[in-house]
Amino acid sequence: RDLHSFPTRRSSDLEIKRVAEVYLLRGLLFCEECGRKKHILRTEPAKGMVYYGCAARPSRYTSSIKCPSKYVNVYDTDAIFWGLLEKICKSEKSLLNYVKGQRSKSAAKSNNDVEAYAKKLKDIAREREAVMQWFNHSLLTQEEATKRLTELKDSELVLQRKIENADSIKKESTLNASAICSMIKNCPATPEARRAVLLQIVDKIYMKRTDNSYRHNYHLSFRILFKD
């Protein structure tokens, strides 16, 4: 079994201390499928049903945006993730091995991503020239041309940020493994304390649900990006 893929159980089985509005992964969790940030979603508030959900998941309001990721229970996910983090940070060696493995995978992927992003930037430049030509030949109104050029500019900025992020992966890590392991080992078992520690050591967490079940017996895969 993959080190960071765990079946979850019902929250009642995990004996999680539920403190209002304290969610361990809030603001740190991203969708592995589409890259967007996971949000807190509340359904049936009277029953305390709270989930992490992708903003790009299709609904009757966002039918044009599609992401296959399913919702996951907040309390189950937080408990499973912390268990994974404790295993990774059991020793300096295990943490450094995990980070090294993640960086090597990410570096290989980033090389392919940069090439794809560069190609898309060239496509945007060609389309920008075409829009200007269409406008000059009165094939587009000024409003239509302005709208399309604005959209292209926004897409260009997004791609440039992605290239910067991909290039940053290639930099050498300056991770303080000893300090991180000590913080995890000595962290009090409270949601507030765990979240405070997590905000200090983790940059982003990518999550993917790897099963097709709609029940609580689901599987999650995490990819943790630690702060240098």
N, CA, C and O of each residue as an XYZ file, in Angstrom:
912
protein
N       0.841     -1.203      0.000
C       0.000      0.000      0.000
C       0.874      1.249      0.000
O       1.906      1.303      0.668
N       0.456      2.216     -0.736
C       1.166      3.491     -0.767
C       1.236      4.066      0.638
O       0.269      3.988      1.396
N       2.383      4.645      0.986
C       2.602      5.176      2.333
C       1.549      6.178      2.738
O       1.109      6.193      3.888
N       1.138      7.024      1.796
C       0.208      8.080      2.155
C      -1.162      7.874      1.521
O      -1.778      8.821      1.032
N      -1.635      6.625      1.532
C      -2.985      6.326      1.094
C      -3.634      5.479      2.184
O      -3.197      4.358      2.442
N      -4.670      6.008      2.819
C      -5.260      5.338      3.971
C      -6.774      5.239      3.822
O      -7.406      6.192      3.366
N      -7.371      4.102      4.197
C      -8.832      4.048      4.254
C      -9.309      4.814      5.481
O      -8.707      4.705      6.549
N     -10.357      5.571      5.345
C     -10.881      6.313      6.484
C     -11.978      5.504      7.157
O     -12.511      4.547      6.595
N     -12.297      5.915      8.370
C     -13.416      5.316      9.093
C     -14.347      6.417      9.537
O     -14.042      7.601      9.391
N     -15.462      6.032     10.071
C     -16.409      7.036     10.529
C     -15.803      7.862     11.659
O     -14.979      7.372     12.431
N     -16.222      9.112     11.741
C     -15.665     10.020     12.741
C     -15.865      9.482     14.150
O     -15.011      9.681     15.014
N     -16.994      8.798     14.395
C     -17.270      8.273     15.729
C     -16.244      7.222     16.129
O     -15.937      7.071     17.312
N     -15.707      6.485     15.137
C     -14.706      5.469     15.423
C     -13.348      6.099     15.732
O     -12.540      5.518     16.456
N     -13.105      7.271     15.189
C     -11.811      7.913     15.358
C     -11.721      8.726     16.640
O     -10.636      9.172     17.013
N     -12.848      8.925     17.321
C     -12.903      9.678     18.575
C     -12.236     11.046     18.422
O     -11.359     11.413     19.204
N     -12.666     11.791     17.407
C     -12.087     13.100     17.145
C     -12.754     14.146     18.016
O     -13.980     14.188     18.121
N     -11.951     14.986     18.637
C     -12.483     16.093     19.420
C     -12.899     17.203     18.467
O     -12.047     17.803     17.811
N     -14.173     17.481     18.383
C     -14.676     18.445     17.424
C     -14.813     19.817     18.083
O     -15.653     20.014     18.962
N     -13.997     20.736     17.657
C     -14.051     22.094     18.162
C     -14.569     22.982     17.038
O     -14.058     22.924     15.919
N     -15.564     23.791     17.318
C     -16.212     24.599     16.291
C     -15.200     25.456     15.541
O     -14.366     26.136     16.139
N     -15.297     25.405     14.214
C     -14.518     26.253     13.310
C     -13.013     26.003     13.329
O     -12.268     26.798     12.757
N     -12.540     24.943     13.956
C     -11.112     24.629     13.918
C     -10.919     23.437     12.992
O     -11.162     22.290     13.369
N     -10.477     23.732     11.765
C     -10.267     22.688     10.773
C      -8.788     22.655     10.423
O      -8.227     23.652      9.970
N      -8.171     21.522     10.632
C      -6.723     21.377     10.527
C      -6.179     21.831      9.170
O      -5.172     22.537      9.113
N      -6.834     21.434      8.088
C      -6.283     21.655      6.750
C      -6.888     22.855      6.031
O      -6.639     23.060      4.843
N      -7.660     23.626      6.730
C      -8.332     24.768      6.100
C      -7.315     25.756      5.511
O      -6.401     26.212      6.198
N      -7.497     26.072      4.231
C      -6.610     27.008      3.556
C      -5.323     26.403      3.039
O      -4.598     27.053      2.285
N      -5.018     25.156      3.432
C      -3.787     24.492      3.003
C      -4.041     23.391      1.986
O      -3.118     22.941      1.307
N      -5.297     22.956      1.883
C      -5.632     21.780      1.088
C      -5.997     22.162     -0.348
O      -6.812     23.053     -0.585
N      -5.373     21.465     -1.297
C      -5.620     21.708     -2.712
C      -6.008     20.399     -3.398
O      -5.665     19.310     -2.938
N      -6.721     20.532     -4.495
C      -7.179     19.366     -5.248
C      -6.077     18.861     -6.166
O      -5.535     19.625     -6.965
N      -5.743     17.586     -6.060
C      -4.730     16.988     -6.928
C      -5.231     16.864     -8.359
O      -4.438     16.808     -9.299
N      -6.556     16.822     -8.522
C      -7.143     16.646     -9.845
C      -7.032     17.912    -10.694
O      -6.646     17.847    -11.861
N      -7.371     19.067    -10.107
C      -7.439     20.298    -10.908
C      -6.545     21.415    -10.381
O      -6.382     22.437    -11.049
N      -5.963     21.239     -9.193
C      -5.056     22.234     -8.653
C      -5.710     23.349     -7.861
O      -5.012     24.188     -7.291
N      -7.042     23.377     -7.810
C      -7.727     24.446     -7.089
C      -7.783     24.157     -5.591
O      -7.643     23.017     -5.149
N      -7.991     25.221     -4.833
C      -8.036     25.085     -3.378
C      -9.334     24.407     -2.943
O     -10.395     24.649     -3.519
N      -9.238     23.562     -1.927
C     -10.411     22.931     -1.343
C     -11.075     23.908     -0.373
O     -10.395     24.621      0.365
N     -12.390     23.932     -0.384
C     -13.143     24.824      0.485
C     -13.947     24.034      1.507
O     -14.195     22.840      1.335
N     -14.347     24.714      2.567
C     -15.209     24.117      3.576
C     -16.648     24.176      3.076
O     -17.149     25.246      2.730
N     -17.302     23.029      3.041
C     -18.687     22.944      2.580
C     -19.531     22.347      3.693
O     -19.188     21.308      4.256
N     -20.625     23.003      4.004
C     -21.505     22.524      5.066
C     -22.821     22.047      4.476
O     -23.507     22.786      3.769
N     -23.159     20.807      4.776
C     -24.453     20.260      4.388
C     -25.117     19.724      5.647
O     -24.453     19.145      6.507
N     -26.386     19.912      5.750
C     -27.122     19.477      6.941
C     -26.436     19.979      8.219
O     -25.969     19.170      9.021
N     -26.370     21.299      8.418
C     -25.678     21.874      9.589
C     -26.136     21.298     10.914
O     -25.346     21.174     11.850
N     -27.436     20.939     10.996
C     -27.957     20.408     12.261
C     -27.266     19.095     12.638
O     -27.150     18.764     13.818
N     -26.807     18.350     11.623
C     -26.137     17.079     11.866
C     -24.615     17.252     11.928
O     -23.886     16.286     12.156
N     -24.145     18.471     11.727
C     -22.709     18.716     11.792
C     -21.937     18.137     10.624
O     -20.770     17.776     10.777
N     -22.570     18.040      9.448
C     -21.900     17.485      8.283
C     -21.072     18.573      7.611
O     -21.622     19.514      7.038
N     -19.757     18.445      7.680
C     -18.838     19.426      7.108
C     -17.840     18.689      6.221
O     -17.306     17.647      6.604
N     -17.595     19.238      5.033
C     -16.741     18.563      4.062
C     -15.697     19.502      3.488
O     -15.864     20.722      3.492
N     -14.592     18.898      2.984
C     -13.681     19.609      2.102
C     -14.152     19.307      0.683
O     -14.335     18.147      0.314
N     -14.345     20.350     -0.101
C     -14.810     20.148     -1.465
C     -14.098     21.069     -2.433
O     -13.703     22.179     -2.076
N     -13.938     20.604     -3.655
C     -13.279     21.389     -4.693
C     -14.254     22.394     -5.286
O     -15.399     22.056     -5.587
N     -13.795     23.636     -5.453
C     -14.653     24.686     -5.997
C     -15.026     24.413     -7.451
O     -16.001     24.965     -7.960
N     -14.248     23.560     -8.118
C     -14.504     23.279     -9.532
C     -15.374     22.040     -9.730
O     -15.587     21.605    -10.862
N     -15.869     21.478     -8.647
C     -16.758     20.318     -8.775
C     -18.043     20.760     -9.463
O     -18.631     21.765     -9.063
N     -18.499     20.034    -10.493
C     -19.691     20.471    -11.224
C     -20.948     20.467    -10.363
O     -21.142     19.583     -9.530
N     -21.788     21.458    -10.574
C     -23.071     21.540     -9.893
C     -24.036     22.243    -10.819
O     -23.676     22.602    -11.941
N     -25.246     22.442    -10.365
C     -26.216     23.120    -11.215
C     -25.851     24.588    -11.416
O     -26.363     25.247    -12.321
N     -24.944     25.101    -10.548
C     -24.514     26.487    -10.678
C     -23.225     26.620    -11.487
O     -22.974     27.669    -12.079
N     -22.407     25.566    -11.517
C     -21.127     25.619    -12.221
C     -20.994     24.443    -13.176
O     -20.001     23.717    -13.134
N     -21.968     24.255    -14.019
C     -21.974     23.096    -14.904
C     -20.856     23.141    -15.934
O     -20.478     22.101    -16.474
N     -20.312     24.337    -16.222
C     -19.263     24.452    -17.224
C     -17.884     24.101    -16.666
O     -16.942     23.879    -17.428
N     -17.765     24.052    -15.333
C     -16.497     23.726    -14.696
C     -16.576     22.305    -14.164
O     -17.509     21.951    -13.443
N     -15.583     21.488    -14.527
C     -15.680     20.092    -14.139
C     -14.423     19.638    -13.422
O     -13.307     19.902    -13.871
N     -14.612     18.960    -12.316
C     -13.522     18.307    -11.587
C     -14.103     17.024    -11.006
O     -15.152     17.065    -10.364
N     -13.450     15.892    -11.216
C     -14.016     14.612    -10.768
C     -13.896     14.337     -9.274
O     -14.412     13.328     -8.795
N     -13.228     15.209     -8.531
C     -13.010     14.940     -7.110
C     -14.308     14.947     -6.324
O     -15.224     15.714     -6.620
N     -14.376     14.081     -5.319
C     -15.559     13.985     -4.461
C     -15.303     14.701     -3.141
O     -14.158     14.945     -2.760
N     -16.389     15.030     -2.452
C     -16.267     15.642     -1.139
C     -15.710     14.623     -0.138
O     -15.906     13.417     -0.287
N     -15.009     15.133      0.887
C     -14.519     14.255      1.958
C     -14.845     14.895      3.298
O     -14.780     16.115      3.447
N     -15.188     14.078      4.252
C     -15.542     14.559      5.583
C     -14.344     15.249      6.235
O     -13.245     14.695      6.265
N     -14.558     16.447      6.750
C     -13.480     17.249      7.337
C     -12.803     16.533      8.497
O     -11.575     16.476      8.554
N     -13.583     15.989      9.415
C     -13.022     15.405     10.631
C     -12.252     14.119     10.339
O     -11.191     13.878     10.914
N     -12.791     13.301      9.446
C     -12.074     12.098      9.040
C     -10.757     12.458      8.361
O      -9.705     11.896      8.668
N     -10.841     13.405      7.434
C      -9.662     13.791      6.664
C      -8.574     14.374      7.555
O      -7.400     14.035      7.402
N      -8.953     15.248      8.484
C      -7.974     15.842      9.394
C      -7.270     14.775     10.230
O      -6.053     14.822     10.408
N      -8.035     13.821     10.736
C      -7.459     12.771     11.582
C      -6.519     11.867     10.780
O      -5.434     11.525     11.251
N      -6.932     11.485      9.580
C      -6.105     10.624      8.748
C      -4.820     11.342      8.349
O      -3.742     10.747      8.356
N      -4.937     12.621      8.002
C      -3.753     13.366      7.592
C      -2.750     13.478      8.731
O      -1.553     13.286      8.520
N      -3.224     13.785      9.935
C      -2.287     13.937     11.053
C      -1.575     12.620     11.342
O      -0.393     12.611     11.686
N      -2.293     11.514     11.203
C      -1.658     10.210     11.389
C      -0.549      9.988     10.373
O       0.508      9.450     10.705
N      -0.791     10.404      9.134
C       0.228     10.305      8.094
C       1.427     11.176      8.429
O       2.573     10.748      8.289
N       1.160     12.400      8.871
C       2.236     13.340      9.183
C       3.120     12.809     10.311
O       4.342     12.956     10.264
N       2.514     12.200     11.312
C       3.292     11.628     12.419
C       4.202     10.504     11.925
O       5.326     10.360     12.406
N       3.720      9.705     10.964
C       4.554      8.626     10.416
C       5.720      9.191      9.618
O       6.852      8.724      9.739
N       5.430     10.206      8.798
C       6.479     10.819      7.985
C       7.541     11.464      8.868
O       8.734     11.379      8.576
N       7.108     12.105      9.940
C       8.023     12.847     10.827
C       8.477     12.010     12.021
O       8.903     12.559     13.038
N       8.390     10.711     11.905
C       8.823      9.840     12.997
C      10.312     10.010     13.265
O      10.760      9.895     14.405
N      11.074     10.284     12.216
C      12.515     10.519     12.359
C      12.962     11.480     11.267
O      12.260     11.682     10.277
N      14.142     12.070     11.459
C      14.681     12.972     10.446
C      14.881     12.234      9.117
O      14.624     12.790      8.049
N      15.331     11.009      9.189
C      15.596     10.233      7.983
C      14.313      9.995      7.182
O      14.295     10.157      5.962
N      13.248      9.610      7.879
C      11.994      9.331      7.172
C      11.436     10.603      6.539
O      10.891     10.554      5.437
N      11.566     11.737      7.220
C      11.085     13.004      6.679
C      11.895     13.412      5.456
O      11.328     13.791      4.431
N      13.222     13.334      5.561
C      14.076     13.719      4.433
C      13.868     12.803      3.235
O      13.900     13.260      2.092
N      13.655     11.515      3.487
C      13.382     10.574      2.395
C      12.068     10.918      1.702
O      11.961     10.857      0.477
N      11.070     11.280      2.509
C       9.772     11.651      1.933
C       9.919     12.900      1.063
O       9.442     12.930     -0.071
N      10.582     13.930      1.599
C      10.754     15.187      0.865
C      11.562     14.959     -0.409
O      11.234     15.506     -1.462
N      12.621     14.152     -0.313
C      13.453     13.859     -1.479
C      12.635     13.166     -2.561
O      12.745     13.497     -3.742
N      11.815     12.204     -2.150
C      10.975     11.496     -3.116
C       9.965     12.410     -3.772
O       9.747     12.338     -4.981
N       9.347     13.269     -2.978
C       8.364     14.201     -3.524
C       9.007     15.190     -4.490
O       8.442     15.492     -5.541
N      10.183     15.691     -4.135
C      10.854     16.682     -4.984
C      11.320     16.077     -6.295
O      11.256     16.732     -7.335
N      11.790     14.833     -6.262
C      12.251     14.196     -7.502
C      11.084     13.952     -8.443
O      11.207     14.136     -9.654
N       9.938     13.533     -7.882
C       8.746     13.342     -8.714
C       8.261     14.673     -9.272
O       7.905     14.783    -10.445
N       8.254     15.690     -8.397
C       7.760     17.000     -8.816
C       8.682     17.640     -9.847
O       8.221     18.310    -10.771
N      10.000     17.429     -9.685
C      10.953     18.015    -10.627
C      10.780     17.424    -12.017
O      10.817     18.146    -13.013
N      10.589     16.099    -12.084
C      10.377     15.454    -13.382
C       9.096     15.956    -14.036
O       9.050     16.212    -15.240
N       8.064     16.089    -13.220
C       6.788     16.575    -13.737
C       6.899     18.043    -14.153
O       6.305     18.453    -15.149
N       7.663     18.835    -13.387
C       7.754     20.266    -13.679
C       8.431     20.537    -15.012
O       8.090     21.496    -15.704
N       9.407     19.681    -15.377
C      10.073     19.860    -16.669
C       9.077     19.732    -17.812
O       9.100     20.512    -18.763
N       8.196     18.728    -17.704
C       7.167     18.553    -18.732
C       6.155     19.691    -18.699
O       5.685     20.158    -19.736
N       5.831     20.128    -17.478
C       4.854     21.212    -17.334
C       5.372     22.508    -17.947
O       4.630     23.208    -18.636
N       6.640     22.832    -17.699
C       7.209     24.077    -18.218
C       7.157     24.088    -19.743
O       6.842     25.111    -20.351
N       7.464     22.955    -20.352
C       7.396     22.870    -21.816
C       5.970     23.096    -22.310
O       5.750     23.795    -23.299
N       5.005     22.498    -21.611
C       3.606     22.663    -22.005
C       3.146     24.109    -21.805
O       2.432     24.662    -22.642
N       3.561     24.716    -20.687
C       3.175     26.104    -20.416
C       3.783     27.055    -21.452
O       3.129     27.995    -21.904
N       5.047     26.796    -21.822
C       5.711     27.639    -22.821
C       4.991     27.559    -24.166
O       4.861     28.558    -24.874
N       4.531     26.367    -24.506
C       3.786     26.199    -25.757
C       2.474     26.986    -25.715
O       2.083     27.615    -26.698
N       1.805     26.940    -24.564
C       0.550     27.666    -24.425
C       0.767     29.181    -24.502
O      -0.070     29.907    -25.039
N       1.893     29.649    -23.964
C       2.205     31.078    -24.038
C       2.396     31.517    -25.492
O       1.983     32.610    -25.879
N       3.022     30.660    -26.284
C       3.198     30.964    -27.712
C       1.837     31.001    -28.418
O       1.598     31.839    -29.288
N       0.952     30.077    -28.027
C      -0.387     30.063    -28.614
C      -1.149     31.343    -28.277
O      -1.872     31.892    -29.108
N      -0.969     31.805    -27.036
C      -1.630     33.046    -26.609
C      -1.103     34.238    -27.413
O      -1.873     35.104    -27.829
N       0.222     34.272    -27.627
C       0.813     35.364    -28.399
C       0.280     35.377    -29.824
O       0.004     36.441    -30.378
N       0.134     34.192    -30.419
C      -0.407     34.105    -31.787
C      -1.864     34.555    -31.827
O      -2.283     35.262    -32.744
N      -2.629     34.134    -30.821
C      -4.038     34.528    -30.801
C      -4.189     36.023    -30.572
O      -5.094     36.649    -31.124
N      -3.305     36.603    -29.755
C      -3.364     38.048    -29.530
C      -3.160     38.812    -30.849
O      -3.858     39.784    -31.138
N      -2.186     38.346    -31.634
C      -1.941     38.975    -32.939
C      -3.160     38.826    -33.849
O      -3.524     39.747    -34.579
N      -3.784     37.643    -33.791
C      -4.959     37.406    -34.633
C      -6.120     38.314    -34.234
O      -6.818     38.850    -35.094
N      -6.322     38.483    -32.930
C      -7.395     39.354    -32.455
C      -7.188     40.784    -32.945
O      -8.135     41.442    -33.376
N      -5.947     41.261    -32.879
C      -5.651     42.605    -33.352
C      -5.920     42.740    -34.847
O      -6.433     43.766    -35.296
N      -5.582     41.723    -35.610
C      -5.846     41.752    -37.054
C      -7.342     41.752    -37.341
O      -7.818     42.492    -38.202
N      -8.077     40.921    -36.618
C      -9.530     40.884    -36.808
C     -10.167     42.232    -36.479
O     -11.091     42.683    -37.156
N      -9.650     42.864    -35.425
C     -10.173     44.183    -35.040
C      -9.843     45.225    -36.107
O     -10.687     46.055    -36.445
N      -8.626     45.186    -36.636
C      -8.219     46.141    -37.659
C      -9.012     45.987    -38.944
O      -9.192     46.945    -39.696
N      -9.490     44.757    -39.191
C     -10.287     44.504    -40.391
C     -11.791     44.535    -40.088
O     -12.611     44.076    -40.883
N     -12.125     45.088    -38.920
C     -13.534     45.264    -38.520
C     -14.296     43.954    -38.398
O     -15.516     43.923    -38.564
N     -13.579     42.873    -38.108
C     -14.242     41.581    -37.890
C     -14.665     41.424    -36.431
O     -15.483     40.566    -36.099
N     -14.093     42.269    -35.564
C     -14.470     42.288    -34.160
C     -14.730     43.729    -33.750
O     -14.070     44.655    -34.222
N     -15.702     43.901    -32.864
C     -15.935     45.239    -32.320
C     -14.861     45.531    -31.277
O     -14.158     44.623    -30.834
N     -14.738     46.780    -30.893
C     -13.757     47.148    -29.873
C     -14.046     46.444    -28.553
O     -13.125     46.030    -27.849
N     -15.328     46.312    -28.222
C     -15.701     45.633    -26.974
C     -15.306     44.163    -27.009
O     -14.773     43.635    -26.033
N     -15.567     43.502    -28.136
C     -15.231     42.080    -28.270
C     -13.722     41.872    -28.221
O     -13.229     40.950    -27.570
N     -12.992     42.751    -28.926
C     -11.533     42.626    -28.944
C     -10.942     42.868    -27.559
O     -10.048     42.141    -27.126
N     -11.444     43.893    -26.864
C     -10.943     44.204    -25.519
C     -11.199     43.057    -24.559
O     -10.336     42.695    -23.759
N     -12.399     42.486    -24.646
C     -12.746     41.370    -23.763
C     -11.818     40.182    -23.988
O     -11.328     39.571    -23.038
N     -11.583     39.863    -25.265
C     -10.747     38.700    -25.567
C      -9.295     38.949    -25.184
O      -8.628     38.044    -24.682
N      -8.794     40.160    -25.413
C      -7.416     40.481    -25.038
C      -7.220     40.432    -23.523
O      -6.160     40.033    -23.042
N      -8.244     40.840    -22.778
C      -8.186     40.766    -21.315
C      -8.132     39.317    -20.848
O      -7.371     38.975    -19.943
N      -8.944     38.468    -21.472
C      -8.937     37.047    -21.132
C      -7.577     36.418    -21.425
O      -7.074     35.612    -20.642
N      -6.989     36.793    -22.558
C      -5.677     36.255    -22.923
C      -4.606     36.717    -21.939
O      -3.712     35.954    -21.573
N      -4.706     37.969    -21.520
C      -3.740     38.499    -20.555
C      -3.835     37.763    -19.218
O      -2.818     37.443    -18.603
N      -5.065     37.498    -18.777
C      -5.266     36.758    -17.531
C      -4.674     35.353    -17.636
O      -4.011     34.878    -16.715
N      -4.922     34.696    -18.768
C      -4.381     33.346    -18.979
C      -2.861     33.368    -19.000
O      -2.212     32.459    -18.483
N      -2.295     34.407    -19.598
C      -0.846     34.549    -19.667
C      -0.233     34.691    -18.280
O       0.801     34.086    -17.993
N      -0.868     35.492    -17.412
C      -0.370     35.681    -16.044
C      -0.417     34.384    -15.251
O       0.502     34.076    -14.493
N      -1.505     33.620    -15.431
C      -1.630     32.329    -14.739
C      -0.512     31.384    -15.158
O       0.096     30.724    -14.315
N      -0.240     31.319    -16.452
C       0.817     30.436    -16.960
C       2.188     30.871    -16.467
O       3.026     30.030    -16.138
N       2.421     32.165    -16.413
C       3.700     32.658    -15.919
C       3.914     32.287    -14.458
O       5.025     31.944    -14.055
N       2.832     32.358    -13.655
C       2.940     31.958    -12.246
C       3.226     30.465    -12.138
O       4.000     30.035    -11.282
N       2.605     29.684    -13.001
C       2.827     28.238    -12.977
C       4.278     27.912    -13.337
O       4.879     27.012    -12.751
N       4.830     28.635    -14.289
C       6.226     28.415    -14.665
C       7.150     28.772    -13.512
O       8.119     28.060    -13.249
N       6.857     29.873    -12.820
C       7.668     30.270    -11.656
C       7.605     29.210    -10.566
O       8.620     28.885     -9.952
N       6.399     28.666    -10.324
C       6.244     27.620     -9.302
C       6.999     26.358     -9.694
O       7.632     25.714     -8.857
N       6.925     26.010    -10.985
C       7.622     24.810    -11.460
C       9.124     24.978    -11.340
O       9.822     24.032    -10.974
N       9.636     26.169    -11.641
C      11.076     26.418    -11.535
C      11.544     26.390    -10.081
O      12.671     25.984     -9.796
N      10.671     26.824     -9.157
C      11.058     26.861     -7.740
C      11.273     25.464     -7.178
O      12.005     25.299     -6.202
N      10.643     24.450     -7.780
C      10.783     23.072     -7.314
C      12.225     22.584     -7.480
O      12.692     21.735     -6.721
N      12.921     23.128     -8.478
C      14.275     22.662     -8.791
C      15.320     23.180     -7.806
O      16.453     22.700     -7.800
N      14.952     24.150     -6.978
C      15.890     24.706     -6.017
C      16.175     23.696     -4.901
O      15.325     22.873     -4.559
N      17.359     23.773     -4.354
C      17.740     22.872     -3.265
C      16.912     23.157     -2.012
O      16.634     24.308     -1.678
N      16.530     22.091     -1.336
C      15.732     22.240     -0.120
C      16.616     22.621      1.065
O      17.723     22.104      1.218
N      16.116     23.527      1.899
C      16.823     23.914      3.127
C      15.981     23.532      4.343
O      15.968     24.234      5.354
N      15.294     22.427      4.223
C      14.363     21.970      5.252
C      15.089     21.658      6.563
O      16.115     20.979      6.574
N      14.537     22.167      7.660
C      15.077     21.865      8.989
C      14.319     20.656      9.532
O      13.352     20.798     10.280
N      14.773     19.474      9.145
C      14.071     18.240      9.496
C      14.011     18.003     10.992
O      12.997     17.541     11.515
N      15.092     18.318     11.674
C      15.143     18.094     13.118
C      14.085     18.913     13.850
O      13.395     18.402     14.732
N      13.961     20.187     13.479
C      12.992     21.063     14.132
C      11.566     20.614     13.843
O      10.714     20.632     14.732
N      11.304     20.211     12.604
C       9.952     19.778     12.228
C       9.557     18.519     12.985
O       8.452     18.432     13.520
N      10.451     17.551     13.031
C      10.154     16.303     13.749
C       9.889     16.575     15.224
O       9.002     15.967     15.823
N      10.653     17.479     15.803
C      10.479     17.826     17.214
C       9.122     18.497     17.443
O       8.452     18.213     18.436
N       8.717     19.380     16.535
C       7.436     20.072     16.670
C       6.270     19.095     16.602
O       5.308     19.209     17.362
N       6.361     18.139     15.691
C       5.277     17.154     15.555
C       5.229     16.234     16.774
O       4.153     15.927     17.286
N       6.393     15.799     17.230
C       6.462     14.873     18.364
C       5.927     15.508     19.638
O       5.251     14.845     20.425
N       6.220     16.779     19.846
C       5.853     17.453     21.091
C       4.559     18.252     20.994
O       4.198     18.964     21.931
N       3.868     18.140     19.880
C       2.642     18.915     19.693
C       1.505     18.372     20.563
O       1.232     17.173     20.526
N       0.839     19.222     21.340
C      -0.331     18.773     22.123
C      -1.428     18.242     21.199
O      -1.573     18.697     20.064
N      -2.191     17.279     21.697
C      -3.222     16.642     20.874
C      -4.517     17.443     20.858
O      -5.581     16.936     21.215
N      -4.413     18.701     20.441
C      -5.602     19.547     20.312
C      -5.641     20.116     18.898
O      -4.591     20.352     18.300
N      -6.829     20.339     18.361
C      -6.927     20.889     16.997
C      -6.201     22.222     16.846
O      -5.562     22.476     15.825
N      -6.303     23.071     17.869
C      -5.677     24.394     17.789
C      -4.156     24.278     17.709
O      -3.521     24.941     16.888
N      -3.577     23.437     18.559
C      -2.120     23.277     18.589
C      -1.610     22.643     17.297
O      -0.594     23.067     16.746
N      -2.323     21.627     16.819
C      -1.898     20.953     15.596
C      -1.956     21.890     14.392
O      -1.068     21.879     13.539
N      -3.009     22.698     14.335
C      -3.116     23.639     13.217
C      -2.013     24.690     13.280
O      -1.459     25.063     12.246
N      -1.689     25.168     14.469
C      -0.626     26.160     14.626
C       0.708     25.607     14.127
O       1.469     26.309     13.462
N       0.984     24.342     14.453
C       2.222     23.705     14.002
C       2.206     23.543     12.487
O       3.198     23.817     11.811
N       1.078     23.098     11.970
C       0.961     22.845     10.532
C       1.195     24.114      9.719
O       1.847     24.072      8.676
N       0.670     25.235     10.188
C       0.836     26.501      9.482
C       2.308     26.933      9.439
O       2.712     27.682      8.549
N       3.098     26.463     10.395
C       4.515     26.821     10.428
C       5.367     25.970      9.500
O       6.396     26.431      9.006
N       4.945     24.731      9.258
C       5.846     23.803      8.548
C       5.369     23.407      7.155
O       6.162     22.907      6.358
N       4.087     23.620      6.843
C       3.544     23.149      5.566
C       3.127     24.317      4.681
O       2.499     25.274      5.135
N       3.488     24.215      3.421
C       3.106     25.237      2.443
C       1.776     24.878      1.792
O       0.828     25.662      1.837
N       1.705     23.695      1.188
C       0.482     23.230      0.542
C       0.346     21.722      0.726
O       1.329     21.008      0.924
N      -0.896     21.262      0.657
C      -1.184     19.831      0.723
C      -2.122     19.493     -0.430
O      -3.224     20.034     -0.523
N      -1.681     18.600     -1.304
C      -2.522     18.170     -2.416
C      -3.157     16.833     -2.059
O      -2.478     15.919     -1.591
N      -4.441     16.725     -2.280
C      -5.170     15.517     -1.888
C      -5.974     14.974     -3.062
O      -6.527     15.723     -3.867
N      -6.021     13.658     -3.130
C      -6.825     12.984     -4.154
C      -7.568     11.836     -3.507
O      -6.991     11.046     -2.760
N      -8.836     11.754     -3.798
C      -9.632     10.620     -3.319
C      -9.556      9.526     -4.368
O      -9.877      9.753     -5.535
N      -9.133      8.347     -3.957
C      -8.783      7.298     -4.919
C      -9.798      6.164     -5.002
O      -9.483      5.097     -5.528
N     -11.008      6.375     -4.493
C     -12.031      5.332     -4.576
C     -13.263      5.904     -5.279
O     -13.329      7.099     -5.569
N     -14.217      5.049     -5.542
C     -15.453      5.478     -6.202
C     -16.671      5.369     -5.288
O     -17.811      5.377     -5.753
N     -16.417      5.266     -3.986
C     -17.506      5.092     -3.035
C     -18.022      6.438     -2.552
O     -17.272      7.411     -2.477
N     -19.300      6.486     -2.226
C     -19.890      7.687     -1.656
C     -20.043      7.554     -0.143
O     -20.647      8.414      0.499
N     -19.503      6.490      0.423
C     -19.593      6.269      1.856
C     -18.346      6.789      2.552
O     -17.433      7.305      1.907
N     -18.313      6.650      3.879
C     -17.168      7.126      4.654
C     -15.954      6.217      4.488
O     -14.839      6.616      4.825
N     -16.145      5.025      3.983
C     -15.031      4.096      3.825
C     -14.271      4.410      2.536
O     -14.225      3.593      1.616
N     -13.667      5.620      2.482
C     -12.967      6.035      1.276
C     -11.457      6.038      1.494
O     -10.975      5.905      2.619
N     -10.724      6.194      0.393
C      -9.265      6.226      0.435
C      -8.772      7.584     -0.036
O      -9.298      8.157     -0.990
N      -7.753      8.089      0.648
C      -7.193      9.391      0.309
C      -5.694      9.271      0.064
O      -5.007      8.485      0.717
N      -5.204     10.048     -0.869
C      -3.776     10.122     -1.133
C      -3.349     11.576     -0.956
O      -3.955     12.477     -1.535
N      -2.312     11.804     -0.160
C      -1.838     13.159      0.123
C      -0.439     13.384     -0.460
O       0.390     12.475     -0.497
N      -0.205     14.590     -0.904
C       1.133     15.018     -1.329
C       1.436     16.309     -0.567
O       0.808     17.342     -0.798
N       2.405     16.232      0.342
C       2.689     17.351      1.254
C       3.895     18.144      0.764
O       4.952     17.579      0.484
N       3.725     19.448      0.665
C       4.839     20.333      0.304
C       5.233     21.115      1.564
O       4.512     22.010      2.005
N       6.370     20.767      2.121
C       6.843     21.429      3.333
C       7.504     22.760      3.000
O       8.052     22.945      1.914
N       7.442     23.682      3.957
C       8.142     24.953      3.800
C       9.636     24.754      4.007
O      10.042     23.985      4.879
N      10.459     25.436      3.220
C      11.908     25.372      3.398
C      12.337     26.263      4.537
O      13.527     26.344      4.843
